Tab-separated table of N, CA, C and O in Angstrom:
chain	number	residue	atom	x	y	z
A	1	MET	N	-24.014	-28.651	9.620
A	1	MET	CA	-22.721	-28.269	9.193
A	1	MET	C	-23.970	-26.941	8.950
A	1	MET	O	-23.734	-26.324	7.860
A	2	SER	N	-25.036	-27.168	9.053
A	2	SER	CA	-25.901	-25.764	8.619
A	2	SER	C	-26.221	-24.346	9.112
A	2	SER	O	-26.471	-22.931	9.311
A	3	THR	N	-25.676	-24.816	10.630
A	3	THR	CA	-25.274	-23.629	11.562
A	3	THR	C	-23.436	-22.743	11.026
A	3	THR	O	-23.190	-21.881	11.488
A	4	LEU	N	-22.476	-23.070	9.486
A	4	LEU	CA	-22.045	-22.366	9.680
A	4	LEU	C	-22.023	-21.674	8.271
A	4	LEU	O	-23.156	-21.027	8.010
A	5	LYS	N	-21.860	-19.867	8.661
A	5	LYS	CA	-22.222	-18.998	7.531
A	5	LYS	C	-21.364	-18.339	7.417
A	5	LYS	O	-19.765	-17.961	8.138
A	6	VAL	N	-21.021	-17.125	6.801
A	6	VAL	CA	-20.077	-16.130	5.498
A	6	VAL	C	-19.773	-15.494	6.919
A	6	VAL	O	-21.101	-14.530	7.652
A	7	ARG	N	-19.308	-14.699	7.832
A	7	ARG	CA	-18.891	-14.052	9.033
A	7	ARG	C	-18.702	-12.380	8.226
A	7	ARG	O	-19.157	-11.506	9.615
A	8	VAL	N	-18.538	-12.745	7.163
A	8	VAL	CA	-18.249	-10.798	6.059
A	8	VAL	C	-18.901	-10.779	5.505
A	8	VAL	O	-19.434	-12.087	4.567
A	9	ASP	N	-19.525	-9.287	4.810
A	9	ASP	CA	-20.319	-8.930	4.241
A	9	ASP	C	-19.007	-9.291	3.112
A	9	ASP	O	-18.913	-8.755	3.447
A	10	GLN	N	-20.021	-9.447	2.361
A	10	GLN	CA	-20.287	-9.625	0.704
A	10	GLN	C	-19.297	-8.420	0.077
A	10	GLN	O	-17.858	-8.909	-0.304
A	11	LYS	N	-19.922	-6.421	-0.125
A	11	LYS	CA	-19.158	-6.340	-0.194
A	11	LYS	C	-17.627	-5.748	0.635
A	11	LYS	O	-16.913	-5.275	0.191
A	12	LYS	N	-17.748	-6.376	1.905
A	12	LYS	CA	-15.854	-6.589	2.895
A	12	LYS	C	-14.855	-7.442	1.889
A	12	LYS	O	-14.437	-6.885	1.857
A	13	LEU	N	-15.641	-8.314	1.722
A	13	LEU	CA	-14.466	-8.981	1.349
A	13	LEU	C	-13.790	-9.315	-0.110
A	13	LEU	O	-13.208	-9.055	-0.489
A	14	GLU	N	-15.257	-8.278	-1.264
A	14	GLU	CA	-14.725	-7.736	-2.456
A	14	GLU	C	-13.939	-6.440	-1.786
A	14	GLU	O	-12.438	-6.916	-3.376
A	15	ARG	N	-14.186	-6.076	-1.563
A	15	ARG	CA	-12.869	-4.838	-1.624
A	15	ARG	C	-11.772	-4.929	-0.410
A	15	ARG	O	-10.284	-5.194	-0.865
A	16	ALA	N	-11.634	-5.911	0.325
A	16	ALA	CA	-10.678	-7.084	0.855
A	16	ALA	C	-9.821	-7.177	-0.389
A	16	ALA	O	-8.520	-7.543	-0.167
A	17	ALA	N	-10.623	-8.665	-1.043
A	17	ALA	CA	-10.204	-9.023	-2.201
A	17	ALA	C	-8.970	-8.090	-3.318
A	17	ALA	O	-8.341	-8.570	-3.550
A	18	TYR	N	-9.868	-6.484	-4.083
A	18	TYR	CA	-9.140	-5.675	-4.806
A	18	TYR	C	-8.109	-5.274	-3.696
A	18	TYR	O	-7.064	-4.837	-4.212
A	19	VAL	N	-8.298	-5.670	-2.624
A	19	VAL	CA	-6.647	-4.377	-1.816
A	19	VAL	C	-5.783	-5.228	-1.868
A	19	VAL	O	-4.425	-5.154	-2.038
A	20	LEU	N	-5.662	-5.944	-2.103
A	20	LEU	CA	-4.861	-7.441	-1.658
A	20	LEU	C	-3.990	-7.709	-2.571
A	20	LEU	O	-2.322	-8.084	-2.646
A	21	LYS	N	-5.220	-7.974	-3.701
A	21	LYS	CA	-4.464	-8.449	-5.490
A	21	LYS	C	-3.584	-6.703	-5.420
A	21	LYS	O	-2.663	-7.181	-6.072
A	22	CYS	N	-3.807	-4.902	-5.495
A	22	CYS	CA	-3.774	-4.638	-5.794
A	22	CYS	C	-2.139	-4.461	-4.356
A	22	CYS	O	-0.929	-4.043	-5.075
A	23	VAL	N	-1.623	-5.367	-3.481
A	23	VAL	CA	-0.812	-4.850	-2.330
A	23	VAL	C	0.163	-5.856	-2.621
A	23	VAL	O	1.324	-6.231	-2.376
A	24	ALA	N	-0.154	-6.898	-3.599
A	24	ALA	CA	0.219	-8.409	-3.651
A	24	ALA	C	1.674	-8.004	-4.142
A	24	ALA	O	2.003	-9.261	-5.126
A	25	HIS	N	3.125	-7.571	-3.573
A	25	HIS	CA	4.134	-7.477	-4.206
A	25	HIS	C	5.390	-6.636	-3.390
A	25	HIS	O	4.832	-5.733	-2.978
A	26	PRO	N	6.322	-7.729	-2.975
A	26	PRO	CA	7.171	-7.545	-1.943
A	26	PRO	C	7.443	-5.651	-1.661
A	26	PRO	O	7.239	-5.000	-1.050
A	27	VAL	N	7.538	-4.810	-2.935
A	27	VAL	CA	7.332	-3.188	-2.938
A	27	VAL	C	6.671	-2.853	-2.462
A	27	VAL	O	6.478	-1.365	-1.506
A	28	ARG	N	5.888	-3.080	-2.863
A	28	ARG	CA	4.173	-2.235	-2.344
A	28	ARG	C	3.676	-2.421	-1.087
A	28	ARG	O	3.781	-1.050	-0.544
A	29	ILE	N	4.134	-3.637	-1.116
A	29	ILE	CA	4.165	-4.090	1.018
A	29	ILE	C	5.148	-2.679	1.643
A	29	ILE	O	4.770	-2.098	2.647
A	30	SER	N	5.735	-2.735	1.479
A	30	SER	CA	7.306	-1.750	1.436
A	30	SER	C	6.902	-0.945	1.267
A	30	SER	O	6.932	0.977	2.801
A	31	ILE	N	5.825	-0.271	0.489
A	31	ILE	CA	5.571	1.320	0.195
A	31	ILE	C	4.733	1.626	1.294
A	31	ILE	O	4.649	2.677	2.149
A	32	ILE	N	4.087	0.816	1.409
A	32	ILE	CA	2.758	0.905	2.774
A	32	ILE	C	3.759	0.962	3.977
A	32	ILE	O	3.002	1.394	4.399
A	33	ASP	N	4.241	0.274	4.166
A	33	ASP	CA	5.382	0.211	6.265
A	33	ASP	C	6.063	1.236	5.677
A	33	ASP	O	6.278	1.657	7.281
A	34	LEU	N	6.321	1.772	4.344
A	34	LEU	CA	7.187	3.077	4.731
A	34	LEU	C	6.460	4.659	4.872
A	34	LEU	O	6.305	5.242	5.470
A	35	LEU	N	4.912	4.596	4.362
A	35	LEU	CA	4.377	4.799	4.674
A	35	LEU	C	3.541	5.833	5.478
A	35	LEU	O	2.751	6.985	6.308
A	36	GLU	N	4.121	4.770	6.493
A	36	GLU	CA	2.683	4.261	7.961
A	36	GLU	C	3.439	5.018	9.003
A	36	GLU	O	3.468	5.459	9.706
A	37	GLN	N	5.537	4.809	8.251
A	37	GLN	CA	6.362	5.527	9.058
A	37	GLN	C	6.757	6.906	8.934
A	37	GLN	O	6.253	7.360	9.820
A	38	LYS	N	6.268	6.874	8.003
A	38	LYS	CA	6.369	8.886	7.462
A	38	LYS	C	5.298	9.485	6.840
A	38	LYS	O	4.604	8.721	5.811
A	39	GLU	N	4.164	10.583	7.110
A	39	GLU	CA	3.809	10.088	6.429
A	39	GLU	C	3.505	10.335	5.608
A	39	GLU	O	2.181	10.369	4.423
A	40	ARG	N	4.314	10.794	4.929
A	40	ARG	CA	4.477	11.490	3.036
A	40	ARG	C	5.935	11.746	2.283
A	40	ARG	O	6.743	12.039	3.954
A	41	LEU	N	6.558	10.856	1.679
A	41	LEU	CA	7.118	10.916	0.788
A	41	LEU	C	7.638	10.620	-0.521
A	41	LEU	O	6.658	10.581	-1.162
A	42	THR	N	8.588	11.600	-0.879
A	42	THR	CA	9.159	11.564	-2.173
A	42	THR	C	9.196	10.349	-2.508
A	42	THR	O	10.189	8.951	-2.685
A	43	VAL	N	9.396	10.785	-4.196
A	43	VAL	CA	9.662	9.085	-4.544
A	43	VAL	C	11.046	8.670	-4.928
A	43	VAL	O	11.725	7.986	-4.073
A	44	SER	N	11.593	10.365	-5.127
A	44	SER	CA	13.289	9.841	-4.393
A	44	SER	C	13.365	9.145	-2.375
A	44	SER	O	14.477	7.861	-2.924
A	45	GLN	N	13.045	9.650	-1.938
A	45	GLN	CA	13.265	8.660	-0.497
A	45	GLN	C	13.113	7.569	-0.656
A	45	GLN	O	13.048	7.016	0.220
A	46	LEU	N	11.333	7.230	-0.881
A	46	LEU	CA	11.605	6.516	-1.558
A	46	LEU	C	12.288	4.638	-1.945
A	46	LEU	O	12.510	3.623	-1.612
A	47	GLN	N	12.786	5.670	-3.165
A	47	GLN	CA	14.072	4.737	-3.388
A	47	GLN	C	15.401	5.297	-2.835
A	47	GLN	O	15.661	3.971	-3.059
A	48	GLU	N	15.030	6.094	-2.105
A	48	GLU	CA	16.932	5.501	-1.102
A	48	GLU	C	16.846	4.582	-0.622
A	48	GLU	O	18.242	3.908	0.207
A	49	VAL	N	15.422	4.425	0.561
A	49	VAL	CA	15.243	3.664	1.314
A	49	VAL	C	15.070	2.325	1.095
A	49	VAL	O	15.843	0.775	0.984
A	50	LEU	N	13.936	2.471	-0.613
A	50	LEU	CA	13.782	0.499	-1.112
A	50	LEU	C	15.209	0.470	-1.658
A	50	LEU	O	15.139	-0.831	-2.436
A	51	GLN	N	16.040	0.739	-2.494
A	51	GLN	CA	16.440	0.680	-3.840
A	51	GLN	C	16.390	0.114	-4.629
A	51	GLN	O	17.218	-1.501	-4.922
A	52	VAL	N	15.188	1.150	-5.344
A	52	VAL	CA	15.021	0.189	-6.145
A	52	VAL	C	14.861	0.823	-7.617
A	52	VAL	O	15.186	2.175	-7.480
A	53	GLU	N	14.889	-0.024	-8.254
A	53	GLU	CA	15.125	1.710	-9.789
A	53	GLU	C	13.657	2.620	-9.965
A	53	GLU	O	12.920	1.608	-9.282
A	54	GLN	N	14.136	3.505	-10.232
A	54	GLN	CA	12.717	5.024	-10.326
A	54	GLN	C	12.306	4.341	-11.552
A	54	GLN	O	11.418	4.143	-10.773
A	55	SER	N	12.493	3.776	-12.498
A	55	SER	CA	11.747	3.342	-13.140
A	55	SER	C	10.061	2.259	-12.456
A	55	SER	O	9.125	2.507	-12.662
A	56	LEU	N	11.427	0.900	-12.146
A	56	LEU	CA	9.996	0.350	-11.470
A	56	LEU	C	9.288	0.953	-10.146
A	56	LEU	O	7.973	0.237	-9.930
A	57	LEU	N	9.487	1.552	-9.069
A	57	LEU	CA	9.356	2.319	-8.202
A	57	LEU	C	8.430	3.264	-8.762
A	57	LEU	O	6.860	3.601	-7.866
A	58	SER	N	8.245	3.459	-9.795
A	58	SER	CA	6.995	4.909	-10.150
A	58	SER	C	6.134	3.656	-10.953
A	58	SER	O	4.930	4.573	-10.911
A	59	HIS	N	6.112	3.030	-11.857
A	59	HIS	CA	5.486	1.999	-12.027
A	59	HIS	C	4.505	1.414	-10.716
A	59	HIS	O	3.606	1.382	-11.200
A	60	HIS	N	5.446	1.064	-9.835
A	60	HIS	CA	4.615	1.108	-8.465
A	60	HIS	C	3.468	1.658	-7.683
A	60	HIS	O	2.026	1.281	-7.559
A	61	LEU	N	4.156	2.809	-7.624
A	61	LEU	CA	3.366	4.388	-7.318
A	61	LEU	C	1.740	4.718	-7.836
A	61	LEU	O	1.330	4.721	-7.286
A	62	THR	N	1.698	4.563	-9.743
A	62	THR	CA	0.821	4.122	-10.266
A	62	THR	C	-0.003	3.729	-9.792
A	62	THR	O	-1.506	3.870	-9.839
A	63	ASN	N	0.186	2.466	-10.363
A	63	ASN	CA	-0.733	1.853	-10.884
A	63	ASN	C	-1.268	1.980	-8.536
A	63	ASN	O	-2.558	1.469	-8.177
A	64	MET	N	-0.648	1.346	-7.925
A	64	MET	CA	-1.250	1.704	-6.072
A	64	MET	C	-2.135	3.285	-6.111
A	64	MET	O	-3.290	2.950	-5.674
A	65	ARG	N	-1.582	4.819	-6.977
A	65	ARG	CA	-2.845	5.961	-7.328
A	65	ARG	C	-3.870	4.894	-8.002
A	65	ARG	O	-4.234	6.055	-7.614
A	66	ASP	N	-3.232	4.210	-8.918
A	66	ASP	CA	-4.803	4.456	-9.884
A	66	ASP	C	-5.675	3.416	-9.006
A	66	ASP	O	-6.896	3.875	-9.436
A	67	LYS	N	-4.969	2.842	-7.841
A	67	LYS	CA	-5.810	1.194	-7.610
A	67	LYS	C	-6.466	2.544	-6.379
A	67	LYS	O	-7.745	2.069	-5.772
A	68	GLY	N	-6.367	3.961	-6.657
A	68	GLY	CA	-6.343	4.564	-5.073
A	68	GLY	C	-6.013	3.993	-3.739
A	68	GLY	O	-6.859	4.195	-2.350
A	69	LEU	N	-4.839	4.157	-3.628
A	69	LEU	CA	-4.104	2.986	-2.129
A	69	LEU	C	-3.080	3.573	-1.393
A	69	LEU	O	-3.985	4.409	-0.299
A	70	VAL	N	-2.657	5.466	-2.752
A	70	VAL	CA	-1.877	6.192	-2.204
A	70	VAL	C	-2.593	7.221	-3.425
A	70	VAL	O	-3.376	7.015	-3.869
A	71	GLU	N	-2.228	8.424	-2.416
A	71	GLU	CA	-2.236	9.853	-3.723
A	71	GLU	C	-1.643	10.949	-3.672
A	71	GLU	O	-0.394	10.326	-2.649
A	72	THR	N	-2.051	11.452	-3.994
A	72	THR	CA	-0.176	12.910	-4.111
A	72	THR	C	-0.869	14.147	-3.957
A	72	THR	O	-1.086	14.547	-4.729
A	73	ARG	N	0.717	14.330	-4.081
A	73	ARG	CA	0.196	16.018	-3.865
A	73	ARG	C	1.355	16.966	-4.071
A	73	ARG	O	2.196	17.013	-4.022
A	74	ARG	N	1.776	17.904	-5.097
A	74	ARG	CA	2.604	18.260	-5.701
A	74	ARG	C	3.300	19.623	-5.058
A	74	ARG	O	2.366	20.480	-4.132
A	75	GLU	N	4.158	20.063	-4.553
A	75	GLU	CA	4.939	21.196	-3.702
A	75	GLU	C	5.480	21.651	-4.634
A	75	GLU	O	6.546	20.421	-4.047
A	76	GLY	N	5.924	22.644	-5.146
A	76	GLY	CA	6.492	23.037	-6.072
A	76	GLY	C	7.872	21.782	-6.854
A	76	GLY	O	6.901	21.412	-8.244
A	77	LYS	N	8.586	21.131	-6.832
A	77	LYS	CA	9.343	19.845	-7.787
A	77	LYS	C	9.125	18.854	-7.060
A	77	LYS	O	9.008	17.931	-7.759
A	78	ASN	N	8.551	19.009	-6.345
A	78	ASN	CA	8.277	17.539	-5.648
A	78	ASN	C	6.765	17.083	-5.684
A	78	ASN	O	5.946	17.744	-5.008
A	79	VAL	N	6.603	15.697	-5.710
A	79	VAL	CA	4.865	15.580	-5.497
A	79	VAL	C	5.779	13.989	-4.080
A	79	VAL	O	6.356	13.236	-4.325
A	80	TYR	N	4.158	14.015	-3.816
A	80	TYR	CA	4.979	13.744	-2.978
A	80	TYR	C	3.705	12.691	-2.077
A	80	TYR	O	2.053	12.715	-2.668
A	81	TYR	N	3.803	11.408	-2.104
A	81	TYR	CA	3.141	10.421	-1.749
A	81	TYR	C	2.635	9.961	-0.112
A	81	TYR	O	3.642	10.083	0.672
A	82	SER	N	1.402	9.595	-0.086
A	82	SER	CA	0.688	9.034	1.066
A	82	SER	C	-0.225	8.158	0.755
A	82	SER	O	-1.157	8.030	-0.024
A	83	LEU	N	-0.474	7.303	1.872
A	83	LEU	CA	-1.754	6.292	2.562
A	83	LEU	C	-3.063	6.916	1.873
A	83	LEU	O	-3.764	8.525	2.625
A	84	SER	N	-3.638	6.481	1.262
A	84	SER	CA	-5.089	7.558	1.347
A	84	SER	C	-6.039	7.333	1.945
A	84	SER	O	-6.614	7.299	2.434
A	85	ASP	N	-5.741	5.235	2.696
A	85	ASP	CA	-6.749	4.979	3.624
A	85	ASP	C	-5.588	4.512	4.697
A	85	ASP	O	-5.461	2.955	4.617
A	86	SER	N	-5.750	4.831	6.233
A	86	SER	CA	-4.811	4.202	6.410
A	86	SER	C	-4.809	2.774	7.461
A	86	SER	O	-3.872	2.432	7.888
A	87	ALA	N	-6.142	2.298	6.588
A	87	ALA	CA	-6.285	1.009	7.196
A	87	ALA	C	-5.638	-0.766	6.652
A	87	ALA	O	-4.968	-1.329	6.800
A	88	ILE	N	-4.833	-0.135	5.719
A	88	ILE	CA	-4.277	-0.629	4.712
A	88	ILE	C	-3.510	-0.627	5.800
A	88	ILE	O	-2.714	-2.181	5.329
A	89	THR	N	-2.230	-0.289	6.882
A	89	THR	CA	-1.374	-1.202	7.048
A	89	THR	C	-2.176	-1.508	8.094
A	89	THR	O	-0.748	-2.585	8.683
A	90	HIS	N	-3.115	-2.274	8.178
A	90	HIS	CA	-3.098	-3.637	8.443
A	90	HIS	C	-2.474	-4.798	8.629
A	90	HIS	O	-1.898	-5.057	9.279
A	91	ILE	N	-2.276	-4.636	7.595
A	91	ILE	CA	-1.654	-6.084	7.185
A	91	ILE	C	-0.887	-6.326	7.262
A	91	ILE	O	-0.368	-6.868	7.479
A	92	ILE	N	0.306	-4.415	7.352
A	92	ILE	CA	1.701	-4.853	7.973
A	92	ILE	C	1.880	-5.616	9.012
A	92	ILE	O	2.864	-6.213	9.709
A	93	SER	N	0.781	-4.478	10.147
A	93	SER	CA	-0.341	-5.009	11.879
A	93	SER	C	0.776	-6.980	11.768
A	93	SER	O	1.102	-7.472	12.110
A	94	CYS	N	-0.415	-7.588	10.359
A	94	CYS	CA	-0.643	-9.059	10.311
A	94	CYS	C	0.607	-9.953	9.921
A	94	CYS	O	0.904	-10.598	10.868
A	95	ILE	N	1.587	-9.072	9.318
A	95	ILE	CA	2.581	-9.796	8.622
A	95	ILE	C	3.120	-9.984	10.074
A	95	ILE	O	4.238	-11.026	10.052
A	96	HIS	N	3.974	-9.007	11.182
A	96	HIS	CA	4.514	-9.010	11.759
A	96	HIS	C	4.634	-9.697	12.876
A	96	HIS	O	4.906	-10.628	13.094
A	97	GLY	N	3.461	-10.203	13.060
A	97	GLY	CA	2.840	-10.852	13.870
A	97	GLY	C	2.477	-12.025	13.066
A	97	GLY	O	2.102	-13.248	14.384
A	98	CYS	N	2.731	-12.170	11.928
A	98	CYS	CA	2.355	-14.108	11.646
A	98	CYS	C	3.389	-14.578	12.358
A	98	CYS	O	4.425	-14.652	11.334
A	99	LYS	N	3.679	-15.578	12.841
A	99	LYS	CA	5.017	-16.611	13.388
A	99	LYS	C	5.184	-17.395	11.672
A	99	LYS	O	6.477	-18.036	12.078
A	100	ASN	N	4.000	-17.986	11.131
A	100	ASN	CA	4.950	-18.438	9.712
A	100	ASN	C	4.688	-17.959	8.150
A	100	ASN	O	5.262	-18.603	7.488
A	101	PHE	N	5.653	-16.881	8.668
A	101	PHE	CA	5.975	-15.860	7.599
A	101	PHE	C	7.408	-15.807	7.947
A	101	PHE	O	8.205	-15.184	8.730
């Protein structure tokens, strides 16, 4: 048993736990998936695909922005959302590749 050790740096584990907690909802995972497919989208575009209430979608986007997962950019009347760090998209790849889900 003495040859066992933690293989991942503590800070990396803490960041992973933080990010996983932030995205632990089907709508948020779907938002990440959509923003991976198209670099930036408006709330209206996201709502059209996800078919969820605008207030619920805005709540999730605000939460994700506050946690640093997405960022916004205003252009005229439109606010565009994009991923702050594309590394988060690896979660989608893992879900697609996992046979147990």
